[in-house]
């Protein structure tokens, strides 16, 4: 079964035909990216813990708590998105594809792709802010 798929400007493939079987590697790529982002957040958390141990300034301590909260939110968002991607993969494996199912699958696929891009952007912004924060401490 072939699906016609209109992509937004951010995507590298614009009007392209994508077979349902081809979406599985894309789902796997998203999961690998999310694992990488989760690991990056872990590294930031370790750095933050070191900063928090060394700081005695109340303002720095407040900023550290702020970053810790944001890291927790990002980690939770990544976990939820991972679960949704896995659910999507399970649906693709078990569902019979009729026209309405294909349309729904495309909507879910587009949403998941957009959310992965959004996570990447959010984490990059958080990393920049954290780097700025740690640079101020030096």
PDB file of N, CA and C in Angstrom, residues 44-107:
ATOM      1  N   UNK A  44      23.653  16.771  31.282  1.00  0.00           N
ATOM      2  CA  UNK A  44      23.382  18.097  31.846  1.00  0.00           C
ATOM      3  C   UNK A  44      23.025  17.968  33.323  1.00  0.00           C
ATOM      4  N   UNK A  45      22.239  16.944  33.661  1.00  0.00           N
ATOM      5  CA  UNK A  45      21.850  16.717  35.055  1.00  0.00           C
ATOM      6  C   UNK A  45      23.071  16.483  35.931  1.00  0.00           C
ATOM      7  N   UNK A  46      24.024  15.707  35.428  1.00  0.00           N
ATOM      8  CA  UNK A  46      25.249  15.463  36.198  1.00  0.00           C
ATOM      9  C   UNK A  46      26.022  16.758  36.421  1.00  0.00           C
ATOM     10  N   UNK A  47      26.135  17.580  35.377  1.00  0.00           N
ATOM     11  CA  UNK A  47      26.817  18.866  35.522  1.00  0.00           C
ATOM     12  C   UNK A  47      26.075  19.759  36.510  1.00  0.00           C
ATOM     13  N   UNK A  48      24.771  19.756  36.418  1.00  0.00           N
ATOM     14  CA  UNK A  48      23.955  20.570  37.310  1.00  0.00           C
ATOM     15  C   UNK A  48      24.131  20.131  38.757  1.00  0.00           C
ATOM     16  N   UNK A  49      24.192  18.836  38.983  1.00  0.00           N
ATOM     17  CA  UNK A  49      24.404  18.329  40.341  1.00  0.00           C
ATOM     18  C   UNK A  49      25.743  18.798  40.903  1.00  0.00           C
ATOM     19  N   UNK A  50      26.769  18.799  40.047  1.00  0.00           N
ATOM     20  CA  UNK A  50      28.084  19.288  40.478  1.00  0.00           C
ATOM     21  C   UNK A  50      28.030  20.770  40.835  1.00  0.00           C
ATOM     22  N   UNK A  51      27.355  21.556  40.003  1.00  0.00           N
ATOM     23  CA  UNK A  51      27.225  22.993  40.251  1.00  0.00           C
ATOM     24  C   UNK A  51      26.455  23.226  41.547  1.00  0.00           C
ATOM     25  N   UNK A  52      25.371  22.472  41.731  1.00  0.00           N
ATOM     26  CA  UNK A  52      24.537  22.648  42.921  1.00  0.00           C
ATOM     27  C   UNK A  52      25.301  22.308  44.200  1.00  0.00           C
ATOM     28  N   UNK A  53      26.169  21.309  44.135  1.00  0.00           N
ATOM     29  CA  UNK A  53      26.972  20.946  45.307  1.00  0.00           C
ATOM     30  C   UNK A  53      27.943  22.055  45.686  1.00  0.00           C
ATOM     31  N   UNK A  54      28.513  22.698  44.684  1.00  0.00           N
ATOM     32  CA  UNK A  54      29.541  23.703  44.915  1.00  0.00           C
ATOM     33  C   UNK A  54      28.995  25.089  45.241  1.00  0.00           C
ATOM     34  N   UNK A  55      27.735  25.323  44.922  1.00  0.00           N
ATOM     35  CA  UNK A  55      27.236  26.694  45.060  1.00  0.00           C
ATOM     36  C   UNK A  55      26.757  26.981  46.474  1.00  0.00           C
ATOM     37  N   UNK A  56      27.030  28.207  46.880  1.00  0.00           N
ATOM     38  CA  UNK A  56      26.531  28.679  48.168  1.00  0.00           C
ATOM     39  C   UNK A  56      25.673  29.924  47.976  1.00  0.00           C
ATOM     40  N   UNK A  57      25.715  30.471  46.775  1.00  0.00           N
ATOM     41  CA  UNK A  57      24.930  31.653  46.435  1.00  0.00           C
ATOM     42  C   UNK A  57      23.466  31.243  46.239  1.00  0.00           C
ATOM     43  N   UNK A  58      22.549  31.940  46.882  1.00  0.00           N
ATOM     44  CA  UNK A  58      21.122  31.625  46.794  1.00  0.00           C
ATOM     45  C   UNK A  58      20.567  31.791  45.401  1.00  0.00           C
ATOM     46  N   UNK A  59      21.052  32.823  44.649  1.00  0.00           N
ATOM     47  CA  UNK A  59      20.570  33.067  43.298  1.00  0.00           C
ATOM     48  C   UNK A  59      20.951  31.915  42.379  1.00  0.00           C
ATOM     49  N   UNK A  60      22.168  31.432  42.516  1.00  0.00           N
ATOM     50  CA  UNK A  60      22.624  30.307  41.703  1.00  0.00           C
ATOM     51  C   UNK A  60      21.840  29.059  42.069  1.00  0.00           C
ATOM     52  N   UNK A  61      21.575  28.900  43.346  1.00  0.00           N
ATOM     53  CA  UNK A  61      20.812  27.756  43.811  1.00  0.00           C
ATOM     54  C   UNK A  61      19.399  27.751  43.210  1.00  0.00           C
ATOM     55  N   UNK A  62      18.768  28.915  43.142  1.00  0.00           N
ATOM     56  CA  UNK A  62      17.440  29.030  42.534  1.00  0.00           C
ATOM     57  C   UNK A  62      17.480  28.672  41.051  1.00  0.00           C
ATOM     58  N   UNK A  63      18.507  29.144  40.361  1.00  0.00           N
ATOM     59  CA  UNK A  63      18.641  28.824  38.938  1.00  0.00           C
ATOM     60  C   UNK A  63      18.867  27.333  38.744  1.00  0.00           C
ATOM     61  N   UNK A  64      19.630  26.722  39.643  1.00  0.00           N
ATOM     62  CA  UNK A  64      19.875  25.283  39.561  1.00  0.00           C
ATOM     63  C   UNK A  64      18.571  24.504  39.719  1.00  0.00           C
ATOM     64  N   UNK A  65      17.736  24.926  40.650  1.00  0.00           N
ATOM     65  CA  UNK A  65      16.438  24.280  40.848  1.00  0.00           C
ATOM     66  C   UNK A  65      15.572  24.467  39.606  1.00  0.00           C
ATOM     67  N   UNK A  66      15.627  25.654  39.032  1.00  0.00           N
ATOM     68  CA  UNK A  66      14.875  25.939  37.807  1.00  0.00           C
ATOM     69  C   UNK A  66      15.303  24.986  36.688  1.00  0.00           C
ATOM     70  N   UNK A  67      16.614  24.816  36.493  1.00  0.00           N
ATOM     71  CA  UNK A  67      17.101  23.911  35.460  1.00  0.00           C
ATOM     72  C   UNK A  67      16.731  22.466  35.758  1.00  0.00           C
ATOM     73  N   UNK A  68      16.786  22.096  37.021  1.00  0.00           N
ATOM     74  CA  UNK A  68      16.427  20.728  37.405  1.00  0.00           C
ATOM     75  C   UNK A  68      14.968  20.442  37.055  1.00  0.00           C
ATOM     76  N   UNK A  69      14.094  21.404  37.317  1.00  0.00           N
ATOM     77  CA  UNK A  69      12.678  21.245  36.966  1.00  0.00           C
ATOM     78  C   UNK A  69      12.496  21.115  35.458  1.00  0.00           C
ATOM     79  N   UNK A  70      13.203  21.946  34.710  1.00  0.00           N
ATOM     80  CA  UNK A  70      13.093  21.895  33.250  1.00  0.00           C
ATOM     81  C   UNK A  70      13.633  20.586  32.691  1.00  0.00           C
ATOM     82  N   UNK A  71      14.706  20.077  33.288  1.00  0.00           N
ATOM     83  CA  UNK A  71      15.233  18.785  32.855  1.00  0.00           C
ATOM     84  C   UNK A  71      14.226  17.670  33.100  1.00  0.00           C
ATOM     85  N   UNK A  72      13.584  17.709  34.243  1.00  0.00           N
ATOM     86  CA  UNK A  72      12.574  16.705  34.571  1.00  0.00           C
ATOM     87  C   UNK A  72      11.422  16.759  33.572  1.00  0.00           C
ATOM     88  N   UNK A  73      10.983  17.951  33.236  1.00  0.00           N
ATOM     89  CA  UNK A  73       9.899  18.112  32.263  1.00  0.00           C
ATOM     90  C   UNK A  73      10.317  17.549  30.910  1.00  0.00           C
ATOM     91  N   UNK A  74      11.512  17.887  30.460  1.00  0.00           N
ATOM     92  CA  UNK A  74      12.017  17.391  29.160  1.00  0.00           C
ATOM     93  C   UNK A  74      12.103  15.870  29.167  1.00  0.00           C
ATOM     94  N   UNK A  75      12.624  15.289  30.245  1.00  0.00           N
ATOM     95  CA  UNK A  75      12.735  13.830  30.328  1.00  0.00           C
ATOM     96  C   UNK A  75      11.360  13.179  30.260  1.00  0.00           C
ATOM     97  N   UNK A  76      10.394  13.745  30.981  1.00  0.00           N
ATOM     98  CA  UNK A  76       9.030  13.208  30.950  1.00  0.00           C
ATOM     99  C   UNK A  76       8.416  13.327  29.564  1.00  0.00           C
ATOM    100  N   UNK A  77       8.651  14.451  28.903  1.00  0.00           N
ATOM    101  CA  UNK A  77       8.137  14.635  27.535  1.00  0.00           C
ATOM    102  C   UNK A  77       8.734  13.600  26.587  1.00  0.00           C
ATOM    103  N   UNK A  78      10.021  13.356  26.732  1.00  0.00           N
ATOM    104  CA  UNK A  78      10.687  12.364  25.886  1.00  0.00           C
ATOM    105  C   UNK A  78      10.109  10.972  26.146  1.00  0.00           C
ATOM    106  N   UNK A  79       9.900  10.631  27.401  1.00  0.00           N
ATOM    107  CA  UNK A  79       9.337   9.319  27.731  1.00  0.00           C
ATOM    108  C   UNK A  79       7.938   9.154  27.141  1.00  0.00           C
ATOM    109  N   UNK A  80       7.113  10.190  27.250  1.00  0.00           N
ATOM    110  CA  UNK A  80       5.761  10.123  26.679  1.00  0.00           C
ATOM    111  C   UNK A  80       5.818   9.976  25.160  1.00  0.00           C
ATOM    112  N   UNK A  81       6.711  10.731  24.525  1.00  0.00           N
ATOM    113  CA  UNK A  81       6.829  10.659  23.075  1.00  0.00           C
ATOM    114  C   UNK A  81       7.340   9.283  22.641  1.00  0.00           C
ATOM    115  N   UNK A  82       8.285   8.729  23.366  1.00  0.00           N
ATOM    116  CA  UNK A  82       8.764   7.371  23.063  1.00  0.00           C
ATOM    117  C   UNK A  82       7.619   6.367  23.110  1.00  0.00           C
ATOM    118  N   UNK A  83       6.787   6.474  24.139  1.00  0.00           N
ATOM    119  CA  UNK A  83       5.650   5.565  24.266  1.00  0.00           C
ATOM    120  C   UNK A  83       4.676   5.723  23.103  1.00  0.00           C
ATOM    121  N   UNK A  84       4.424   6.952  22.694  1.00  0.00           N
ATOM    122  CA  UNK A  84       3.508   7.184  21.564  1.00  0.00           C
ATOM    123  C   UNK A  84       4.083   6.616  20.264  1.00  0.00           C
ATOM    124  N   UNK A  85       5.392   6.740  20.080  1.00  0.00           N
ATOM    125  CA  UNK A  85       6.021   6.184  18.881  1.00  0.00           C
ATOM    126  C   UNK A  85       5.909   4.665  18.889  1.00  0.00           C
ATOM    127  N   UNK A  86       6.160   4.051  20.033  1.00  0.00           N
ATOM    128  CA  UNK A  86       6.044   2.590  20.144  1.00  0.00           C
ATOM    129  C   UNK A  86       4.608   2.132  19.891  1.00  0.00           C
ATOM    130  N   UNK A  87       3.637   2.889  20.403  1.00  0.00           N
ATOM    131  CA  UNK A  87       2.229   2.559  20.148  1.00  0.00           C
ATOM    132  C   UNK A  87       1.918   2.669  18.665  1.00  0.00           C
ATOM    133  N   UNK A  88       2.445   3.685  18.017  1.00  0.00           N
ATOM    134  CA  UNK A  88       2.230   3.858  16.582  1.00  0.00           C
ATOM    135  C   UNK A  88       2.809   2.689  15.800  1.00  0.00           C
ATOM    136  N   UNK A  89       4.004   2.265  16.187  1.00  0.00           N
ATOM    137  CA  UNK A  89       4.621   1.101  15.535  1.00  0.00           C
ATOM    138  C   UNK A  89       3.766  -0.155  15.715  1.00  0.00           C
ATOM    139  N   UNK A  90       3.243  -0.337  16.911  1.00  0.00           N
ATOM    140  CA  UNK A  90       2.406  -1.505  17.179  1.00  0.00           C
ATOM    141  C   UNK A  90       1.138  -1.472  16.326  1.00  0.00           C
ATOM    142  N   UNK A  91       0.559  -0.283  16.167  1.00  0.00           N
ATOM    143  CA  UNK A  91      -0.642  -0.150  15.339  1.00  0.00           C
ATOM    144  C   UNK A  91      -0.336  -0.454  13.882  1.00  0.00           C
ATOM    145  N   UNK A  92       0.793   0.029  13.402  1.00  0.00           N
ATOM    146  CA  UNK A  92       1.174  -0.238  12.011  1.00  0.00           C
ATOM    147  C   UNK A  92       1.354  -1.729  11.768  1.00  0.00           C
ATOM    148  N   UNK A  93       1.848  -2.423  12.760  1.00  0.00           N
ATOM    149  CA  UNK A  93       2.115  -3.854  12.611  1.00  0.00           C
ATOM    150  C   UNK A  93       0.842  -4.684  12.611  1.00  0.00           C
ATOM    151  N   UNK A  94      -0.214  -4.195  13.259  1.00  0.00           N
ATOM    152  CA  UNK A  94      -1.399  -5.028  13.441  1.00  0.00           C
ATOM    153  C   UNK A  94      -2.613  -4.601  12.619  1.00  0.00           C
ATOM    154  N   UNK A  95      -2.666  -3.355  12.193  1.00  0.00           N
ATOM    155  CA  UNK A  95      -3.878  -2.866  11.531  1.00  0.00           C
ATOM    156  C   UNK A  95      -3.899  -3.191  10.045  1.00  0.00           C
ATOM    157  N   UNK A  96      -5.102  -3.428   9.567  1.00  0.00           N
ATOM    158  CA  UNK A  96      -5.323  -3.559   8.133  1.00  0.00           C
ATOM    159  C   UNK A  96      -5.511  -2.143   7.604  1.00  0.00           C
ATOM    160  N   UNK A  97      -4.800  -1.809   6.547  1.00  0.00           N
ATOM    161  CA  UNK A  97      -4.788  -0.442   6.064  1.00  0.00           C
ATOM    162  C   UNK A  97      -5.892  -0.203   5.031  1.00  0.00           C
ATOM    163  N   UNK A  98      -6.950   0.470   5.467  1.00  0.00           N
ATOM    164  CA  UNK A  98      -7.938   0.964   4.521  1.00  0.00           C
ATOM    165  C   UNK A  98      -7.740   2.477   4.412  1.00  0.00           C
ATOM    166  N   UNK A  99      -8.549   3.132   3.626  1.00  0.00           N
ATOM    167  CA  UNK A  99      -8.323   4.555   3.362  1.00  0.00           C
ATOM    168  C   UNK A  99      -8.393   5.420   4.618  1.00  0.00           C
ATOM    169  N   UNK A 100      -9.347   5.168   5.508  1.00  0.00           N
ATOM    170  CA  UNK A 100      -9.463   5.980   6.724  1.00  0.00           C
ATOM    171  C   UNK A 100      -8.292   5.707   7.679  1.00  0.00           C
ATOM    172  N   UNK A 101      -7.845   4.472   7.736  1.00  0.00           N
ATOM    173  CA  UNK A 101      -6.711   4.131   8.591  1.00  0.00           C
ATOM    174  C   UNK A 101      -5.447   4.788   8.078  1.00  0.00           C
ATOM    175  N   UNK A 102      -5.288   4.824   6.768  1.00  0.00           N
ATOM    176  CA  UNK A 102      -4.113   5.463   6.168  1.00  0.00           C
ATOM    177  C   UNK A 102      -4.104   6.946   6.498  1.00  0.00           C
ATOM    178  N   UNK A 103      -5.247   7.596   6.381  1.00  0.00           N
ATOM    179  CA  UNK A 103      -5.321   9.021   6.683  1.00  0.00           C
ATOM    180  C   UNK A 103      -4.974   9.288   8.146  1.00  0.00           C
ATOM    181  N   UNK A 104      -5.519   8.479   9.039  1.00  0.00           N
ATOM    182  CA  UNK A 104      -5.215   8.625  10.458  1.00  0.00           C
ATOM    183  C   UNK A 104      -3.735   8.369  10.724  1.00  0.00           C
ATOM    184  N   UNK A 105      -3.185   7.336  10.090  1.00  0.00           N
ATOM    185  CA  UNK A 105      -1.770   6.998  10.264  1.00  0.00           C
ATOM    186  C   UNK A 105      -0.887   8.160   9.825  1.00  0.00           C
ATOM    187  N   UNK A 106      -1.258   8.793   8.728  1.00  0.00           N
ATOM    188  CA  UNK A 106      -0.490   9.945   8.255  1.00  0.00           C
ATOM    189  C   UNK A 106      -0.545  11.104   9.233  1.00  0.00           C
ATOM    190  N   UNK A 107      -1.711  11.329   9.810  1.00  0.00           N
ATOM    191  CA  UNK A 107      -1.831  12.396  10.800  1.00  0.00           C
ATOM    192  C   UNK A 107      -0.950  12.108  12.007  1.00  0.00           C
TER     193      UNK A 107
END
